[in-house]
Coordinates of C-alpha atoms in Angstrom, one line a residue:
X1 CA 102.7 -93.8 -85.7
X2 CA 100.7 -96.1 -87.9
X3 CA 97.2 -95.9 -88.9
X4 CA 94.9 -98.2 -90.7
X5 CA 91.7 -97.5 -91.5
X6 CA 89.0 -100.5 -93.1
X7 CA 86.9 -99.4 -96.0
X8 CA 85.0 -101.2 -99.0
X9 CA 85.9 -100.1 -102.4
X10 CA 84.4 -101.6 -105.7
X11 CA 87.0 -101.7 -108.2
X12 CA 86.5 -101.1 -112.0
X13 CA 86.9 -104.0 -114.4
X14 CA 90.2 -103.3 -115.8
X15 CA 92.2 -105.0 -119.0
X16 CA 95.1 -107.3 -117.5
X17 CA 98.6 -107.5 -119.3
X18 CA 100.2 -110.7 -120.0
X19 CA 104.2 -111.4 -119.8
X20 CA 105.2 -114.0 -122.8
X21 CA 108.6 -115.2 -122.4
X22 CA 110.6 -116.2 -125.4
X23 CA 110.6 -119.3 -126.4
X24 CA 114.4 -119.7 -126.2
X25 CA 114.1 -119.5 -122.6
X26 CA 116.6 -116.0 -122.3
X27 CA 113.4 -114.4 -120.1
X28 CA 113.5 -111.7 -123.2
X29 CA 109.9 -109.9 -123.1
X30 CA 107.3 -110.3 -126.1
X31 CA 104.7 -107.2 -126.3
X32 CA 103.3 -104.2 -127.9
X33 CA 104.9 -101.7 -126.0
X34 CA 103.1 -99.5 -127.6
X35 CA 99.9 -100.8 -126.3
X36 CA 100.7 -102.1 -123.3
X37 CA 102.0 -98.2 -122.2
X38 CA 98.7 -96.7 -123.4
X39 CA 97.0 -99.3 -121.0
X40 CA 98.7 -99.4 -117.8
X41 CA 98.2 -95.4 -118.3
X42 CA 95.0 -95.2 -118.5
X43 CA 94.7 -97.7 -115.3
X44 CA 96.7 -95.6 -113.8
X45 CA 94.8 -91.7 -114.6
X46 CA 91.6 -93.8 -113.8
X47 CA 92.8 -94.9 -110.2
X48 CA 94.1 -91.1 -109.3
X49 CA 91.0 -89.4 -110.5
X50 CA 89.1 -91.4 -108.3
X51 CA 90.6 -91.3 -105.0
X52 CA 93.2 -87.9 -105.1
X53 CA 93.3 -87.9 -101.6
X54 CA 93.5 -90.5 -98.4
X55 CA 90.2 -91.0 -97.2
X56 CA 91.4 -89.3 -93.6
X57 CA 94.3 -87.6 -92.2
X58 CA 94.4 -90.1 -89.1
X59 CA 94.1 -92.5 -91.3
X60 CA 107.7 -104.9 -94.5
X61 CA 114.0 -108.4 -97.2
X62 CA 112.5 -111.7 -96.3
X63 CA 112.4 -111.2 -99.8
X64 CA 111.9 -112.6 -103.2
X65 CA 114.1 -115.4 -101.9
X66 CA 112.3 -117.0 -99.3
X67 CA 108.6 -116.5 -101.6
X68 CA 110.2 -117.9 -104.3
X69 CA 111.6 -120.6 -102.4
X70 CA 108.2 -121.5 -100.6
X71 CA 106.6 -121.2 -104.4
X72 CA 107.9 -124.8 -105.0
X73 CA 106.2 -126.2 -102.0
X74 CA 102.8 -123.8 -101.2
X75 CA 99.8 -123.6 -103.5
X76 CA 98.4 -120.9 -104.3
X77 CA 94.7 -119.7 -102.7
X78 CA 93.3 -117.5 -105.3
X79 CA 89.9 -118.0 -106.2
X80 CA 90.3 -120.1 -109.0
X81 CA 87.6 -118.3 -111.5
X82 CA 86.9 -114.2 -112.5
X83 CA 89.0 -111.4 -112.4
X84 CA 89.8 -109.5 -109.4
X85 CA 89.4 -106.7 -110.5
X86 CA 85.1 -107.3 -111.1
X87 CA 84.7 -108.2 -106.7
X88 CA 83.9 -105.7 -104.3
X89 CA 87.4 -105.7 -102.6
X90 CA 87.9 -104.4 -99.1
X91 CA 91.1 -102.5 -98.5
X92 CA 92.7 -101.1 -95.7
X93 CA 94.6 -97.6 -95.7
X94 CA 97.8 -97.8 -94.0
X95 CA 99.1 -93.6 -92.9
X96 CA 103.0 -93.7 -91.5
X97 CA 103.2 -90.4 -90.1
X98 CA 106.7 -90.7 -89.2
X99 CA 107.6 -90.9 -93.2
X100 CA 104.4 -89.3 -93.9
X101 CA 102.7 -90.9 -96.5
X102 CA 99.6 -93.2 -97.0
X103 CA 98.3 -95.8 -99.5
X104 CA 95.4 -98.6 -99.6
X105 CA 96.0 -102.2 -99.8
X106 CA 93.4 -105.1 -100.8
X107 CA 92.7 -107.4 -97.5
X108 CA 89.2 -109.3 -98.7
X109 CA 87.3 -110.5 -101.3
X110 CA 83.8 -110.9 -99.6
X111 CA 81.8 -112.5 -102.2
X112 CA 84.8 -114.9 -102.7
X113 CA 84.9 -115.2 -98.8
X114 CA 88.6 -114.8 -99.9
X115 CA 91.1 -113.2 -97.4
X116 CA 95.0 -112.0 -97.4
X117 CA 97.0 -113.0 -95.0
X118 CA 99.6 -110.0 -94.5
X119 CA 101.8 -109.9 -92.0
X120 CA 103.8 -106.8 -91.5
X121 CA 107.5 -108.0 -91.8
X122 CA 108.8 -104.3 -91.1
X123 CA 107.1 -101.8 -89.4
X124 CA 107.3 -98.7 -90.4
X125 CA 110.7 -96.9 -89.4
X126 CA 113.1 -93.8 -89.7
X127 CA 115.8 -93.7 -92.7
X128 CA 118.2 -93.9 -90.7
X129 CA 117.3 -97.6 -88.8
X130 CA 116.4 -98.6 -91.8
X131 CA 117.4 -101.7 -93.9
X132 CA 119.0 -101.3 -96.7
X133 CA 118.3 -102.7 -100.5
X134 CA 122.2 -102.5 -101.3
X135 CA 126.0 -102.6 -100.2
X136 CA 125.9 -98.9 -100.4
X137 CA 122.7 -98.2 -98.0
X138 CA 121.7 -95.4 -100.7
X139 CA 117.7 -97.0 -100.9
X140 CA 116.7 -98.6 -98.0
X141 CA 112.8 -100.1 -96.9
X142 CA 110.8 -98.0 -94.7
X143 CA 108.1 -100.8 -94.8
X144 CA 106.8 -103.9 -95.9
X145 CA 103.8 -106.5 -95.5
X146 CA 103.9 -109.5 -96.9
X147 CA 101.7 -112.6 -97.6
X148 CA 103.6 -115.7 -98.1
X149 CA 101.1 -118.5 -98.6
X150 CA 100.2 -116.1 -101.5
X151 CA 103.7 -114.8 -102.7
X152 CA 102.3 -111.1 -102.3
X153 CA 105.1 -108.1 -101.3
X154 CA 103.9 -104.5 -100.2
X155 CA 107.0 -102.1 -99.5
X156 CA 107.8 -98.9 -99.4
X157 CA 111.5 -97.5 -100.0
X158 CA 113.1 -94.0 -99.5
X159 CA 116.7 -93.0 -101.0
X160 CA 118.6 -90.4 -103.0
X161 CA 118.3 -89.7 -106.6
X162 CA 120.9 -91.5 -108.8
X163 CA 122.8 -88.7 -110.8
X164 CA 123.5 -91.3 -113.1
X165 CA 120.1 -90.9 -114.3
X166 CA 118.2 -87.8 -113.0
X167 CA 120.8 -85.2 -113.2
X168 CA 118.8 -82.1 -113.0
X169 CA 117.9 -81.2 -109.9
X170 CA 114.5 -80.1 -111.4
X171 CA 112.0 -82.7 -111.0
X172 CA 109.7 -81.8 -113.6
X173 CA 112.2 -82.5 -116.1
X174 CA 112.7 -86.0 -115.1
X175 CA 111.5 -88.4 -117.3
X176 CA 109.0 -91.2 -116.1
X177 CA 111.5 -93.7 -117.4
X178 CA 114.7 -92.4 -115.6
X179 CA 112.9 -92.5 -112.3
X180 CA 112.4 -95.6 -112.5
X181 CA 116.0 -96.6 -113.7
X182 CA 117.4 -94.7 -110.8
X183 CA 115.0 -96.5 -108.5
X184 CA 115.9 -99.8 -109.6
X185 CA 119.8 -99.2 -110.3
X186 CA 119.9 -99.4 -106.1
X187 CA 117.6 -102.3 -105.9
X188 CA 120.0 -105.0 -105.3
X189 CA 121.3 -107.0 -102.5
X190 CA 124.5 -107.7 -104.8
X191 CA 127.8 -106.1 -104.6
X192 CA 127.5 -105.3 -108.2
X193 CA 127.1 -101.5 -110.4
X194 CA 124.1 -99.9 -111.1
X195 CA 124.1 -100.9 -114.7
X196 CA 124.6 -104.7 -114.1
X197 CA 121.7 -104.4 -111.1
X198 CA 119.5 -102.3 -114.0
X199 CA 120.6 -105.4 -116.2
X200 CA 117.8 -108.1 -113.5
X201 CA 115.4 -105.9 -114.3
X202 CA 112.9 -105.1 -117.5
X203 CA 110.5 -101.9 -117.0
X204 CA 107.4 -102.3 -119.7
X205 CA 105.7 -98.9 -118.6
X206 CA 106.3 -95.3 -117.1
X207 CA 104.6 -92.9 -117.5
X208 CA 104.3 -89.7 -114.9
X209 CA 101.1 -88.0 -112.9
X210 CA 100.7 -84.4 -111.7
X211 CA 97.9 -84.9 -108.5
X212 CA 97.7 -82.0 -106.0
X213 CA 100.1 -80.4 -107.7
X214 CA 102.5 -83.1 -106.6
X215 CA 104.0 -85.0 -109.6
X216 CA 104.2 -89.0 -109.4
X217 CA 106.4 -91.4 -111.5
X218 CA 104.1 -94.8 -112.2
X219 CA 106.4 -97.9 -113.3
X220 CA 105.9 -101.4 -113.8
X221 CA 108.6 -103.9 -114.2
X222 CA 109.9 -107.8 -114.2
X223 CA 112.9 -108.9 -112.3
X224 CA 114.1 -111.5 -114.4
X225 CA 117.0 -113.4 -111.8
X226 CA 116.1 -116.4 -110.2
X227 CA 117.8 -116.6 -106.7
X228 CA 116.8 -120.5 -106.5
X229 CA 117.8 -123.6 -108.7
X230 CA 113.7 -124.6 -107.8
X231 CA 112.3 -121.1 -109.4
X232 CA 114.3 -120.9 -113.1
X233 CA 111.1 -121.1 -115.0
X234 CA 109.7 -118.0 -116.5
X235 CA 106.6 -117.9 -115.3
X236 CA 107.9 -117.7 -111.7
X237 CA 110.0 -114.2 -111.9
X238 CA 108.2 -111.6 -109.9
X239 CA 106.2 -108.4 -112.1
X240 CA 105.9 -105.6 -110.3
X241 CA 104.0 -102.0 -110.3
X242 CA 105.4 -99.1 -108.3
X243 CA 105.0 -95.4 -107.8
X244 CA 107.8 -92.7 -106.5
X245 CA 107.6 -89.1 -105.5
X246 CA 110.3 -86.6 -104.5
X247 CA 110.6 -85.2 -101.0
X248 CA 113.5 -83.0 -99.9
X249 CA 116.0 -84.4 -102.2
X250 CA 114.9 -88.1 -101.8
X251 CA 112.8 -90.3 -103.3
X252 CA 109.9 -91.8 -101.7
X253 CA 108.5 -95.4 -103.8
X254 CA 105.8 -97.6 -103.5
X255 CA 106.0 -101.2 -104.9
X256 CA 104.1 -104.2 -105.4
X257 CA 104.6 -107.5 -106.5
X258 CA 103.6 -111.1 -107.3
X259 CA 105.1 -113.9 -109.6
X260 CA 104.0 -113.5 -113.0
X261 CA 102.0 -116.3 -113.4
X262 CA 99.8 -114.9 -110.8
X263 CA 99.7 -111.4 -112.1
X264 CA 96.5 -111.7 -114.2
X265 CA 94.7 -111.9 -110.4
X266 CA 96.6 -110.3 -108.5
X267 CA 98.1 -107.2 -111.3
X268 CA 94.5 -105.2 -111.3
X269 CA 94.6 -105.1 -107.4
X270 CA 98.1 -104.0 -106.8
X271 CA 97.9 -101.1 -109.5
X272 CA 94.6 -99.6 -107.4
X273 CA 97.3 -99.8 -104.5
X274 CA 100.0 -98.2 -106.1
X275 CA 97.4 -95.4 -107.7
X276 CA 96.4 -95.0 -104.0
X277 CA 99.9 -93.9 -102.5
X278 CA 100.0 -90.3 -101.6
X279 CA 103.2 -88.2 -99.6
X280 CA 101.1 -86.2 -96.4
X281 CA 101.9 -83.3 -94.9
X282 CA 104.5 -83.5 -92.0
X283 CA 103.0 -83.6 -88.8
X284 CA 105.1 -83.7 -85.5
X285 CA 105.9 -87.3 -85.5
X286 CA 107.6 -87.2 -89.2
X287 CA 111.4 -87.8 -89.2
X288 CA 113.0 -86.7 -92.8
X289 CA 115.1 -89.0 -94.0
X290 CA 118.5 -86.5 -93.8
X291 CA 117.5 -86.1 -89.9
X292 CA 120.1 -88.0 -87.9
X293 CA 122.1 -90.5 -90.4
X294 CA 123.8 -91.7 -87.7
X295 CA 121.3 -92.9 -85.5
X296 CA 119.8 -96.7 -85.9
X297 CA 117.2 -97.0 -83.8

């Protein structure tokens, strides 16, 4: 069972990061890591001490490919002047009860009489039916919204730790970093290893939460493949922010992305949303993802 519930939130003015490829055109980063970690952090603390909880307990690949593909011939609607982050931006909680967790997404800018056009490309499902994000069906996509006339992806993803990278089976010894690394080692649609699927993908942040007593691993990342002769500029590889938690032995993430050249909009908006994701308790409709591997539907 799904839940949304509308509500107006004014979001802080926060500082925006920038992605400055090389000029040999390799895609090779240019930034203070230093800086940039100390930044998204703070973003990140800010969002969680602000809303720790969902706001009520009763309160999805068409993937990079086809955005980036429809980049070359849509526009862009973004108001064209001010930062995001300074409107009054009405979101929308989303609660899946039968993964049990919640988070917040942006659907309005009223005083830019701005609005996003999701459309829920996979409704929220079991493990087990889901579809999954490699050959070996480890992570798989639980849900996902997307807004296509505005290159906008919200999904969330459940699978198993990679051992690879997280090999004590005590989470509060993981680092922020190898979270991440074992989230995105699965996160290809290629028939390829973990190290050459690692090898699309540049994280510039992690850094981990405790809230509730529950610990969170914050990320954000640039996927540096191209899947279209149209999209081999820099500026149009996807930057994205995520969040995962642990659950029974799996891992539960949250990510959100735009192309890069959009991110100075769109990058405040999607790190309120990924500060907003929360696991719930179980109720009587959740469905863990171990329950049933065999059933698809």
């Amino acid at each position: 069972m799904v839940v949304l519930s509308p509500s107006l939130l004014l979001l802080p003015t926060l500082p925006s990061f920038r992605h400055e490829p090389g000029s040999n055109g390799s895609g090779m980063l240019s930034h203070n890591y230093s800086n940039y970690s100390t930044k998204f952090h703070q973003k990140t603390t800010l969002c969680c001490s602000v809303a720790s909880k969902p706001t009520s307990p009763n309160v999805l690949w068409r993937r990079d490919l086809l955005l980036l593909a429809l980049s070359s011939s849509l526009s862009t609607h973004f108001p064209s002047s001010g930062c995001l982050a300074a409107e009054d931006v009405r979101m929308t909680s989303l609660v899946d009860e039968i993964n049990a967790y919640t988070y917040s997404y942006p659907v309005e800018l009223p005083s830019k009489k701005f609005l996003f056009k999701w459309v829920e490309s996979r409704m929220p499902e079991r493990y087990s039916s889901a579809a999954p994000l490699s050959p070996d069906a480890r992570l798989r996509i639980v849900s996902e919204r997307v807004d296509i006339v505005d290159n906008l992806i919200i999904s969330v993803s459940i699978g198993p730790p990679n051992v690879q990278f997280l090999k004590s089976k005590d989470k509060k010894t993981w680092a922020a970093k190898d979270v991440a690394d074992s989230v995105l080692s699965d996160k290809s649609a290629l028939r390829v290893t973990s190290s050459q699927r690692m090898s699309e993908s540049s994280v510039l942040d992690a850094h981990a939460s405790e809230i509730d007593g529950e610990l969170y691993w914050y990320y954000e990342y640039l996927v540096r493949k191209s899947p279209t002769k149209s999209a081999q500029e820099a500026n149009l590889y996807r930057h994205y922010v995520a969040s995962t938690a642990e659950r029974e032995g799996y891992l539960y993430s949250l990510s959100a992305s735009t192309l890069s050249k959009e991110w100075t909009k769109m990058g405040p908006l999607f790190e309120q949303t990924v500060a907003s994701f929360r696991l719930l308790p179980p109720t009587d409709n959740y469905v863990p993802p171990y329950k049933d591997p065999w059933r698809f539907w």
